[in-house]
Structure formats: C-alpha cells, structure tokens
XYZ file of N, CA and C in Angstrom:
537
model
N -67.690 -1.333 12.714
C -68.625 -0.289 13.069
C -69.655 -0.804 14.067
N -70.024 -2.062 13.944
C -71.012 -2.628 14.861
C -70.591 -2.526 16.316
N -69.307 -2.731 16.570
C -68.800 -2.640 17.942
C -68.927 -1.219 18.471
N -68.589 -0.251 17.637
C -68.699 1.150 18.047
C -70.148 1.521 18.320
N -71.037 1.109 17.452
C -72.459 1.402 17.634
C -72.943 0.852 18.960
N -72.637 -0.395 19.203
C -73.105 -1.037 20.435
C -72.581 -0.322 21.686
N -71.291 -0.054 21.714
C -70.705 0.620 22.877
C -71.264 2.028 23.060
N -71.351 2.775 21.977
C -71.833 4.153 22.066
C -73.291 4.220 22.492
N -74.112 3.308 21.994
C -75.517 3.318 22.374
C -75.723 2.814 23.802
N -74.866 1.918 24.239
C -74.988 1.405 25.611
C -74.444 2.388 26.643
N -73.287 3.022 26.335
C -72.596 3.803 27.361
C -72.493 5.288 27.067
N -72.885 5.704 25.876
C -72.816 7.116 25.540
C -71.428 7.540 25.101
N -71.354 8.724 24.539
C -70.107 9.236 23.995
C -69.034 9.394 25.069
N -69.383 9.975 26.197
C -68.408 10.204 27.265
C -67.983 8.908 27.945
N -68.813 7.882 27.870
C -68.535 6.630 28.564
C -67.705 5.630 27.788
N -67.227 6.028 26.613
C -66.471 5.113 25.756
C -65.201 5.794 25.267
N -64.112 5.057 25.307
C -62.855 5.584 24.755
C -62.600 4.949 23.392
N -61.749 5.591 22.622
C -61.370 5.035 21.329
C -60.645 3.708 21.533
N -59.865 3.594 22.609
C -59.194 2.323 22.908
C -60.211 1.203 23.093
N -61.293 1.480 23.811
C -62.323 0.457 24.031
C -63.029 0.083 22.731
N -63.280 1.068 21.916
C -63.909 0.787 20.622
C -62.986 -0.077 19.770
N -61.714 0.285 19.736
C -60.739 -0.492 18.961
C -60.648 -1.924 19.488
N -60.572 -2.086 20.805
C -60.513 -3.431 21.392
C -61.746 -4.240 21.022
N -62.899 -3.627 21.140
C -64.157 -4.312 20.844
C -64.249 -4.694 19.367
N -63.698 -3.846 18.505
C -63.735 -4.106 17.064
C -62.614 -5.031 16.610
N -61.671 -5.305 17.502
C -60.554 -6.165 17.139
C -59.568 -5.498 16.203
N -59.370 -4.201 16.397
C -58.412 -3.475 15.565
C -57.611 -2.527 16.455
N -56.687 -1.830 15.845
C -55.865 -0.897 16.617
C -56.514 0.483 16.668
N -56.077 1.263 17.635
C -56.524 2.651 17.753
C -56.128 3.422 16.486
N -54.963 3.113 15.934
C -54.498 3.782 14.708
C -55.455 3.517 13.547
N -55.994 2.310 13.505
C -56.956 1.977 12.446
C -58.209 2.836 12.582
N -58.669 3.007 13.809
C -59.848 3.854 14.046
C -59.561 5.268 13.543
N -58.411 5.814 13.946
C -58.085 7.183 13.557
C -57.750 7.322 12.071
N -57.423 6.244 11.419
C -57.187 6.303 9.977
C -58.504 6.600 9.255
N -59.604 6.080 9.794
C -60.912 6.258 9.165
C -61.678 7.463 9.699
N -61.504 7.771 10.977
C -62.236 8.872 11.613
C -61.261 9.739 12.396
N -61.302 11.017 12.171
C -60.363 11.938 12.808
C -60.622 12.119 14.297
N -61.813 11.754 14.751
C -62.138 11.916 16.167
C -63.180 10.888 16.589
N -63.288 10.714 17.885
C -64.309 9.816 18.428
C -65.700 10.325 18.067
N -65.861 11.627 18.036
C -67.156 12.216 17.718
C -67.568 11.927 16.276
N -66.619 11.989 15.339
C -66.932 11.658 13.950
C -67.272 10.175 13.808
N -66.590 9.339 14.562
C -66.936 7.920 14.589
C -68.340 7.734 15.156
N -68.666 8.464 16.206
C -70.003 8.372 16.813
C -71.072 8.847 15.834
N -70.775 9.886 15.076
C -71.718 10.361 14.067
C -71.971 9.272 13.030
N -70.920 8.645 12.576
C -71.063 7.552 11.604
C -71.877 6.405 12.201
N -71.617 6.093 13.447
C -72.369 5.027 14.126
C -73.851 5.395 14.223
N -74.125 6.638 14.553
C -75.510 7.096 14.634
C -76.186 6.984 13.272
N -75.512 7.436 12.238
C -76.086 7.381 10.894
C -76.384 5.942 10.470
N -75.497 5.029 10.792
C -75.701 3.630 10.400
C -76.813 2.957 11.192
N -77.046 3.413 12.406
C -78.048 2.754 13.239
C -79.378 3.505 13.267
N -79.456 4.636 12.616
C -80.622 5.515 12.716
C -81.803 5.069 11.858
N -81.610 4.354 10.818
C -82.626 4.089 9.807
C -84.042 4.049 10.365
N -84.830 5.068 9.995
C -86.226 5.094 10.430
C -87.160 4.725 9.286
N -86.579 4.369 8.135
C -87.373 3.902 7.013
C -88.155 4.988 6.292
N -87.883 6.237 6.594
C -88.654 7.329 6.000
C -87.780 8.137 5.047
N -88.265 8.312 3.841
C -87.662 9.239 2.896
C -88.717 10.293 2.625
N -88.564 11.435 3.270
C -89.581 12.488 3.200
C -89.866 12.914 1.766
N -88.872 12.801 0.888
C -89.083 13.192 -0.506
C -90.140 12.314 -1.178
N -90.310 11.117 -0.664
C -91.272 10.183 -1.254
C -92.671 10.295 -0.643
N -92.816 11.041 0.417
C -94.102 11.154 1.101
C -94.950 12.217 0.422
N -96.138 11.830 0.010
C -97.072 12.793 -0.565
C -98.487 12.265 -0.386
N -99.075 12.604 0.728
C -100.442 12.173 1.026
C -101.469 13.111 0.428
N -101.008 14.255 -0.077
C -101.919 15.273 -0.567
C -102.266 16.300 0.497
N -101.689 16.137 1.686
C -101.962 17.036 2.806
C -100.661 17.306 3.552
N -100.323 18.574 3.734
C -99.110 18.923 4.474
C -99.168 18.359 5.889
N -100.303 18.488 6.519
C -100.459 17.986 7.888
C -100.163 16.481 7.949
N -100.749 15.731 7.045
C -100.537 14.277 7.058
C -99.118 13.901 6.657
N -98.535 14.650 5.707
C -97.138 14.392 5.328
C -96.218 14.592 6.531
N -96.426 15.704 7.257
C -95.583 15.974 8.424
C -95.774 14.916 9.497
N -96.981 14.470 9.686
C -97.234 13.405 10.662
C -96.504 12.115 10.261
N -96.504 11.801 8.969
C -95.807 10.596 8.508
C -94.294 10.700 8.706
N -93.776 11.899 8.597
C -92.341 12.122 8.832
C -92.028 12.046 10.324
N -92.864 12.671 11.132
C -92.563 12.809 12.555
C -92.782 11.539 13.363
N -93.758 10.740 13.010
C -94.045 9.545 13.811
C -92.795 8.662 13.986
N -92.149 8.213 12.910
C -90.947 7.380 13.105
C -89.781 8.162 13.696
N -89.685 9.456 13.369
C -88.608 10.280 13.918
C -88.722 10.336 15.434
N -89.935 10.604 15.942
C -90.141 10.675 17.390
C -89.838 9.327 18.031
N -90.315 8.264 17.427
C -90.053 6.932 17.993
C -88.554 6.656 18.069
N -87.816 7.043 17.037
C -86.376 6.805 17.012
C -85.654 7.712 18.018
N -85.971 8.996 17.985
C -85.233 9.954 18.812
C -85.498 9.737 20.303
N -86.643 9.180 20.649
C -86.959 8.980 22.060
C -86.578 7.600 22.574
N -86.020 6.770 21.697
C -85.486 5.507 22.200
C -84.387 5.866 23.192
N -84.483 5.334 24.354
C -83.556 5.689 25.435
C -82.097 5.606 25.002
N -81.784 4.683 24.139
C -80.389 4.509 23.752
C -79.894 5.616 22.828
N -80.786 6.294 22.114
C -80.364 7.352 21.203
C -80.268 8.713 21.874
N -81.109 8.979 22.847
C -81.179 10.310 23.446
C -79.828 10.816 23.952
N -79.079 10.052 24.767
C -77.794 10.581 25.252
C -76.772 10.822 24.134
N -76.797 9.972 23.124
C -75.849 10.144 22.027
C -76.184 11.393 21.218
N -77.439 11.615 20.939
C -77.841 12.819 20.213
C -77.499 14.064 21.029
N -77.754 14.026 22.306
C -77.431 15.168 23.174
C -75.930 15.443 23.164
N -75.127 14.400 23.271
C -73.669 14.576 23.292
C -73.159 15.113 21.957
N -73.688 14.610 20.867
C -73.243 15.079 19.558
C -73.710 16.514 19.288
N -74.886 16.862 19.755
C -75.368 18.235 19.634
C -74.456 19.183 20.413
N -74.083 18.774 21.617
C -73.170 19.586 22.432
C -71.802 19.702 21.761
N -71.321 18.615 21.207
C -70.025 18.637 20.528
C -70.051 19.595 19.339
N -71.176 19.672 18.654
C -71.303 20.585 17.519
C -71.170 22.046 17.956
N -71.423 22.322 19.226
C -71.254 23.684 19.750
C -69.798 23.976 20.087
N -69.020 22.938 20.338
C -67.620 23.104 20.748
C -66.635 23.029 19.588
N -66.958 22.255 18.582
C -65.988 21.937 17.530
C -66.568 22.292 16.160
N -65.989 23.302 15.524
C -66.501 23.768 14.227
C -66.453 22.690 13.152
N -65.375 21.940 13.109
C -65.239 20.897 12.095
C -66.321 19.831 12.285
N -66.517 19.424 13.526
C -67.558 18.446 13.790
C -68.930 19.037 13.488
N -69.144 20.300 13.850
C -70.436 20.958 13.594
C -70.775 20.913 12.115
N -69.788 21.132 11.282
C -70.009 21.093 9.840
C -70.429 19.687 9.396
N -69.742 18.686 9.895
C -70.090 17.301 9.553
C -71.472 16.936 10.094
N -71.772 17.360 11.310
C -73.074 17.086 11.944
C -74.210 17.665 11.097
N -74.048 18.928 10.724
C -75.089 19.586 9.926
C -75.239 18.906 8.564
N -74.129 18.698 7.897
C -74.168 18.138 6.550
C -74.702 16.705 6.533
N -74.201 15.877 7.406
C -74.520 14.440 7.323
C -75.774 14.041 8.072
N -76.096 14.743 9.172
C -77.259 14.338 9.963
C -78.443 15.281 9.760
N -78.214 16.562 9.855
C -79.324 17.517 9.824
C -79.762 17.864 8.397
N -78.838 18.329 7.578
C -79.199 18.835 6.250
C -79.807 17.763 5.347
N -79.288 16.560 5.426
C -79.819 15.507 4.559
C -81.282 15.218 4.882
N -81.656 15.304 6.138
C -83.049 15.085 6.526
C -83.924 16.293 6.190
N -83.389 17.476 6.411
C -84.168 18.692 6.130
C -84.473 18.846 4.653
N -83.613 18.373 3.789
C -83.858 18.494 2.346
C -85.180 17.822 1.981
N -85.412 16.644 2.492
C -86.676 15.955 2.231
C -87.852 16.661 2.864
N -87.647 17.171 4.067
C -88.720 17.887 4.762
C -89.118 19.146 3.990
N -88.137 19.812 3.396
C -88.431 21.012 2.602
C -89.329 20.676 1.408
N -89.072 19.522 0.809
C -89.868 19.105 -0.351
C -91.344 18.974 0.005
N -91.633 18.497 1.186
C -93.021 18.364 1.642
C -93.697 19.739 1.658
N -92.983 20.734 2.146
C -93.531 22.093 2.178
C -93.667 22.672 0.766
N -92.693 22.401 -0.084
C -92.762 22.912 -1.459
C -93.973 22.341 -2.194
N -94.246 21.080 -1.984
C -95.440 20.484 -2.600
C -96.716 21.126 -2.043
N -96.725 21.427 -0.752
C -97.890 22.078 -0.146
C -98.101 23.471 -0.748
N -97.019 24.161 -1.055
C -97.119 25.465 -1.707
C -97.721 25.295 -3.102
N -97.240 24.305 -3.846
C -97.764 24.057 -5.194
C -99.250 23.707 -5.160
N -99.682 23.009 -4.124
C -101.102 22.641 -3.990
C -101.948 23.807 -3.497
N -101.308 24.881 -3.063
C -102.033 26.035 -2.560
C -102.444 25.913 -1.103
N -101.893 24.945 -0.397
C -102.215 24.773 1.027
C -101.638 25.886 1.887
N -100.451 26.327 1.508
C -99.786 27.395 2.247
C -99.258 28.412 1.255
N -98.999 29.596 1.748
C -98.522 30.684 0.904
C -97.125 30.403 0.366
N -96.884 30.881 -0.831
C -95.545 30.791 -1.416
C -94.549 31.631 -0.621
N -95.044 32.536 0.202
C -94.184 33.376 1.037
C -93.774 32.681 2.336
N -94.263 31.475 2.551
C -93.940 30.750 3.782
C -92.434 30.539 3.895
N -91.891 30.865 5.026
C -90.473 30.626 5.315
C -90.358 29.160 5.751
N -90.011 28.309 4.817
C -89.991 26.866 5.056
C -89.005 26.503 6.160
N -87.826 27.087 6.117
C -86.832 26.745 7.141
C -87.296 27.163 8.535
N -87.953 28.312 8.625
C -88.473 28.746 9.915
C -89.575 27.796 10.396
N -90.446 27.376 9.492
C -91.500 26.425 9.868
C -90.886 25.120 10.362
N -89.863 24.632 9.678
C -89.182 23.408 10.122
C -88.513 23.615 11.472
N -87.904 24.783 11.666
C -87.292 25.086 12.964
C -88.339 25.098 14.074
N -89.503 25.642 13.766
C -90.556 25.683 14.787
C -91.000 24.271 15.166
N -91.073 23.398 14.190
C -91.495 22.011 14.476
C -90.380 21.254 15.183
N -89.251 21.108 14.500
C -88.175 20.289 15.062
C -87.492 20.969 16.244
N -87.419 22.292 16.214
C -86.808 23.012 17.332
C -87.546 22.755 18.628
N -88.853 22.762 18.566
C -89.656 22.477 19.753
C -89.371 21.077 20.272
N -89.319 20.127 19.367
C -89.117 18.728 19.784
C -87.702 18.499 20.308
N -86.705 19.069 19.614
C -85.330 18.946 20.116
C -85.173 19.651 21.462
N -85.803 20.795 21.621
C -85.728 21.509 22.896
C -86.236 20.621 24.024
N -87.362 20.000 23.820
C -87.914 19.094 24.837
C -86.992 17.897 25.063
N -86.460 17.361 23.989
C -85.588 16.193 24.099
C -84.311 16.523 24.871
N -83.668 17.606 24.515
C -82.360 17.932 25.091
C -82.447 18.476 26.508
N -83.541 19.133 26.843
C -83.676 19.701 28.185
C -84.484 18.814 29.122
N -85.159 17.837 28.579
C -85.951 16.882 29.373
C -86.947 17.554 30.312
N -87.405 18.734 29.949
C -88.355 19.436 30.809
C -89.805 19.070 30.476
N -90.027 18.551 29.289
C -91.338 18.112 28.853
C -91.148 16.868 27.990
N -92.183 16.079 27.926
C -92.133 14.821 27.185
C -92.160 15.069 25.673
N -91.409 14.247 24.950
C -91.497 14.183 23.496
C -92.256 12.908 23.183
N -93.331 13.038 22.437
C -94.137 11.879 22.067
C -94.803 12.154 20.730
N -95.367 11.128 20.147
C -96.070 11.296 18.884
C -97.238 12.277 19.040
N -98.086 12.151 20.080
C -99.165 13.135 20.224
C -98.654 14.570 20.372
N -97.551 14.755 21.072
C -96.975 16.096 21.203
C -96.509 16.595 19.834
N -95.844 15.741 19.071
C -95.384 16.129 17.738
C -96.559 16.533 16.857
N -97.649 15.803 16.951
C -98.839 16.131 16.161
C -99.418 17.477 16.584
N -99.401 17.768 17.879
C -99.901 19.062 18.353
C -99.004 20.202 17.871
N -97.699 19.957 17.850
C -96.769 20.969 17.342
C -97.079 21.251 15.871
N -97.254 20.205 15.084
C -97.598 20.379 13.663
C -98.876 21.204 13.533
N -99.893 20.847 14.296
C -101.169 21.571 14.214
C -100.998 23.046 14.569
N -100.213 23.322 15.616
C -99.988 24.720 16.027
C -99.234 25.499 14.942
N -98.193 24.896 14.395
C -97.410 25.580 13.365
C -98.267 25.807 12.118
N -99.007 24.787 11.712
C -99.853 24.939 10.530
C -100.948 25.974 10.750
N -101.465 26.045 11.960
C -102.484 27.064 12.265
C -101.899 28.459 12.052
N -100.646 28.611 12.394
C -99.998 29.908 12.226
C -99.672 30.230 10.783
N -99.194 29.252 10.010
C -98.779 29.565 8.648
C -99.920 29.478 7.640
N -101.047 28.914 8.017
C -102.176 28.857 7.104
C -103.222 29.913 7.390
N -103.033 30.672 8.481
C -104.018 31.706 8.811
C -103.912 32.848 7.799
N -104.981 33.560 7.662
C -104.994 34.659 6.703
C -104.378 35.934 7.269
N -104.091 35.931 8.578
C -103.607 37.132 9.233
C -102.183 37.429 9.036
C-alpha cells in the first residue's frame, strides 16, 4: 500500500497506472485487482491510510459548538490543503460522479464516517441548548464543508483555517439567530 500511496500522492490518480503501482509494490497487476476492483478503490484505500488527521470528532467536547467545530476544522483544513492531497481528492470526487459503485464506497468510507462524528458535536450543542432541536444538522454540515470543498475543488478562493473559522461563524450566526 505504501507504494500506491506514494505514487498517487506524487502523480495523482490520472498520472498512475495499475501496472506502475504493481511494479512499485513488487507484485503483479492480478494481485492488485484481487484486493481492489479498480484503481479508484485502491486510491481511496491509499487516501484513507494516509489521511490520519488525529481528530475523532466524537471525542471533542469543549462545551462550545463554535470551539468544537474549530477543533475539527483546523486539522481537516491543514490536511485537505496539503498540495499532495488536493488533486487526489478532486479526482476521487469526480470519479464518484461517474461511477455509482465507487460513489457508494467514497461516501461510506470517506465521507459518512467523518460526518458521523461531526453530527455528534451538533447533537451535544442541542442538548446544551446552544442551538435549536429543530436545527437541520446535515444542512449545517453541508453549509460548512460544502463551502470549503467548493473552494478547494474550484480553486477560485483560498481554503485556510481563518476562512474555515469565518464559515463556522457565519453558519452559527444563521442557526443561532432567533429569526
């Protein structure tokens, strides 16, 4: 797996063939396909193994939704904006639009597992009375992460920790208002 990670992060999904990954790993192409049905699924596994940002959102509880979200976003932004990750994330996101089977794996293994912890942060905020129990948690998460992914994938605006913090503040201003 280390060989695949290195090649994919250096050259991107389109810049690497399964033959090159197999050669680099010292195995056959058949061995690669025995474990992963496609290069994209192998790339997803490589991303998951190299992604570790050290954050388990389920364990974060500062007593403040704003601070919890900041603790989640700081390492996420640092990881997602590492030059080596951006092209791979973009390619895998695009692949999820083309291939239903891959899209299912992408959502389940990369997106949903992270969102589950993020949801817990909002649920605790509801229990503390910080936000209404009527808050659409998934929509709030989409507003936060959607904004950041939009900037990342389109490269029209910078993604940074200060930007992520401003997004959190804007979203919280909307969901905590009495209007």
